Coordinates of C-alpha atoms and ligand atoms in Angstrom, one line a residue:
M688 CA -59.2 102.2 -13.4
D689 CA -58.7 101.0 -17.0
T690 CA -58.6 98.0 -18.2
A691 CA -55.4 98.4 -20.2
W692 CA -54.0 99.6 -16.6
K693 CA -54.9 96.7 -15.1
D694 CA -54.0 94.5 -17.8
K695 CA -50.4 95.7 -17.7
L696 CA -50.4 96.4 -13.6
I697 CA -51.3 92.5 -13.6
E698 CA -48.5 91.3 -16.3
A699 CA -46.3 93.1 -14.3
A700 CA -47.0 91.2 -11.4
L701 CA -46.5 87.8 -13.0
E702 CA -42.7 89.0 -14.2
A703 CA -42.5 89.6 -11.2
R704 CA -43.2 86.4 -9.7
K705 CA -40.0 85.1 -11.7
M706 CA -37.9 87.2 -9.2
A707 CA -39.0 86.0 -6.3
Y708 CA -37.0 83.4 -4.0
A709 CA -38.6 81.6 -2.0
P710 CA -36.6 77.9 -2.1
Y711 CA -38.5 77.0 1.5
S712 CA -42.1 77.3 0.9
H713 CA -41.5 77.2 -3.0
Y714 CA -44.9 79.3 -3.1
C715 CA -43.8 82.3 -5.6
V716 CA -45.7 85.2 -5.0
G717 CA -45.0 88.9 -7.4
A718 CA -46.4 92.6 -7.0
A719 CA -46.7 95.9 -9.2
L720 CA -48.1 98.6 -7.2
L721 CA -49.0 102.0 -9.6
T722 CA -47.9 105.4 -8.2
R723 CA -50.4 108.3 -8.8
E724 CA -48.0 109.7 -11.5
G725 CA -48.1 106.2 -13.5
E726 CA -44.9 104.2 -12.9
I727 CA -44.8 100.5 -11.4
Y728 CA -42.9 99.2 -8.7
Q729 CA -42.8 95.7 -8.5
G730 CA -41.4 93.2 -6.3
G731 CA -41.4 89.1 -5.7
N732 CA -41.3 87.4 -2.2
I733 CA -37.7 87.2 -0.9
E734 CA -37.6 84.0 2.1
N735 CA -35.2 83.6 4.4
A736 CA -33.8 80.5 6.0
S737 CA -34.9 82.1 9.5
Y738 CA -39.0 82.2 8.2
G739 CA -39.3 85.1 10.5
A740 CA -37.7 87.4 8.4
T741 CA -39.2 86.8 5.6
N742 CA -40.7 89.6 3.5
C743 CA -43.8 89.2 1.6
A744 CA -44.0 90.4 -2.7
E745 CA -46.1 93.4 -1.7
R746 CA -44.2 94.9 1.3
T747 CA -41.1 94.2 -1.3
A748 CA -43.1 96.6 -3.5
I749 CA -43.9 99.4 -0.5
F750 CA -40.7 99.4 0.4
K751 CA -38.9 100.1 -3.6
A752 CA -41.6 103.1 -3.9
V753 CA -41.5 104.7 -0.1
S754 CA -37.6 104.3 -0.5
E755 CA -38.0 105.8 -3.9
G756 CA -39.5 109.0 -2.7
R757 CA -43.3 107.8 -4.3
R758 CA -46.1 107.8 -1.7
Q759 CA -48.8 107.9 -3.3
F760 CA -50.6 105.1 -4.8
R761 CA -53.2 103.9 -7.1
A762 CA -53.6 100.0 -7.5
I763 CA -51.7 96.9 -6.9
A764 CA -51.7 93.7 -8.3
V765 CA -51.3 90.5 -6.9
A766 CA -50.4 87.2 -8.2
G767 CA -48.9 84.0 -6.7
G768 CA -48.4 80.0 -6.8
L769 CA -46.3 77.2 -6.3
E770 CA -42.8 77.7 -8.6
G771 CA -42.6 76.8 -11.8
H772 CA -46.9 76.6 -12.2
A773 CA -49.3 79.6 -13.5
P774 CA -51.5 80.7 -10.3
G775 CA -53.9 78.1 -9.4
D776 CA -55.9 80.3 -7.2
Y777 CA -56.2 83.9 -6.4
S778 CA -53.4 85.4 -4.5
Y779 CA -54.4 87.6 -1.7
P780 CA -52.2 90.2 0.3
C781 CA -51.2 89.2 4.0
G782 CA -52.9 91.0 7.0
I783 CA -49.5 93.1 7.1
C784 CA -48.9 93.5 3.8
R785 CA -52.6 95.1 4.3
Q786 CA -52.1 97.1 7.0
V787 CA -48.3 98.3 5.5
L788 CA -50.6 99.4 2.0
G789 CA -52.6 101.3 4.4
E790 CA -49.8 103.4 5.8
F791 CA -49.3 104.8 2.6
A792 CA -52.3 104.4 1.2
K793 CA -56.4 105.6 0.8
G794 CA -59.0 103.3 1.3
D795 CA -59.9 103.6 -2.8
L796 CA -57.0 101.7 -3.5
A797 CA -57.5 99.2 -5.8
V798 CA -56.2 96.0 -5.5
I799 CA -56.4 93.2 -7.4
V800 CA -55.5 89.7 -7.3
A801 CA -54.9 87.8 -10.3
R802 CA -54.1 84.1 -12.0
S803 CA -53.9 85.7 -15.0
K804 CA -55.2 88.9 -17.3
E805 CA -58.1 87.8 -17.7
D806 CA -59.2 86.3 -14.7
Y807 CA -58.6 88.6 -11.8
R808 CA -60.8 90.0 -8.9
E809 CA -60.7 93.8 -7.8
Y810 CA -61.2 94.9 -4.8
T811 CA -60.7 98.5 -2.4
L812 CA -58.2 98.3 0.5
D813 CA -61.2 99.4 2.3
E814 CA -62.6 96.1 1.6
L815 CA -60.1 94.2 2.6
L816 CA -58.7 95.9 5.8
P817 CA -61.8 97.3 7.3
C818 CA -62.1 99.8 10.5
G819 CA -58.4 99.3 10.2
F820 CA -55.8 100.9 12.5
G821 CA -53.9 103.9 11.7
G822 CA -51.6 107.3 12.1
G823 CA -55.3 108.7 13.0
S824 CA -55.8 106.6 15.6
I825 CA -52.9 107.6 17.8
R826 CA -53.1 110.9 17.4
Ligands
LIG1142 N1 -46.1 86.2 0.8 C1 -46.2 87.0 -0.4 O1 -46.2 87.1 -0.7 N2 -47.8 87.5 0.3 C2 -48.8 87.3 0.8 O2 -49.6 88.7 0.9 C3 -48.7 86.0 1.3 C4 -47.2 85.5 1.2 C5 -45.3 85.0 0.7 C6 -44.4 85.0 1.9 C7 -43.9 83.5 2.1 O3 -42.4 83.9 0.9 C8 -44.7 82.8 0.7 O4 -45.5 83.8 0.1 C9 -45.4 81.4 1.7 O5 -46.2 82.3 2.9

């Protein structure tokens, strides 16, 4: 994944953070998912007064993309931090989001966790979700 795409994705994740609905935790997360075709789907976390009904930013982005017929992805960038502040630390996808990513992406999906365009870390999904349970496990 070249630097220009990473820049674009991180920028889109930071922009998506602004749309996060997080009145309970005040922790705003943005995600930007790059499809095989080169489109970017953005998502923010959407909280709920019944906390368990909250949807993470990554899943918002994935569900938006899948519901529009996209099922092949190259990378996802994630940025999170306290409302009104730039990301203080890297915000890693939670276990449920890793599992949902694993349903639609291959192990070589690039997962970028960013504090800014200049300060990020990059992993593969395989590194973040080793020995995952997938469709192949129940065949
Ligand atoms: N959150 C995400 O959006 N993505 C993650 O991978 C971890 C957590 C959100 C959920 C909740 O709205 C807030 O961060 C605090 O947990």
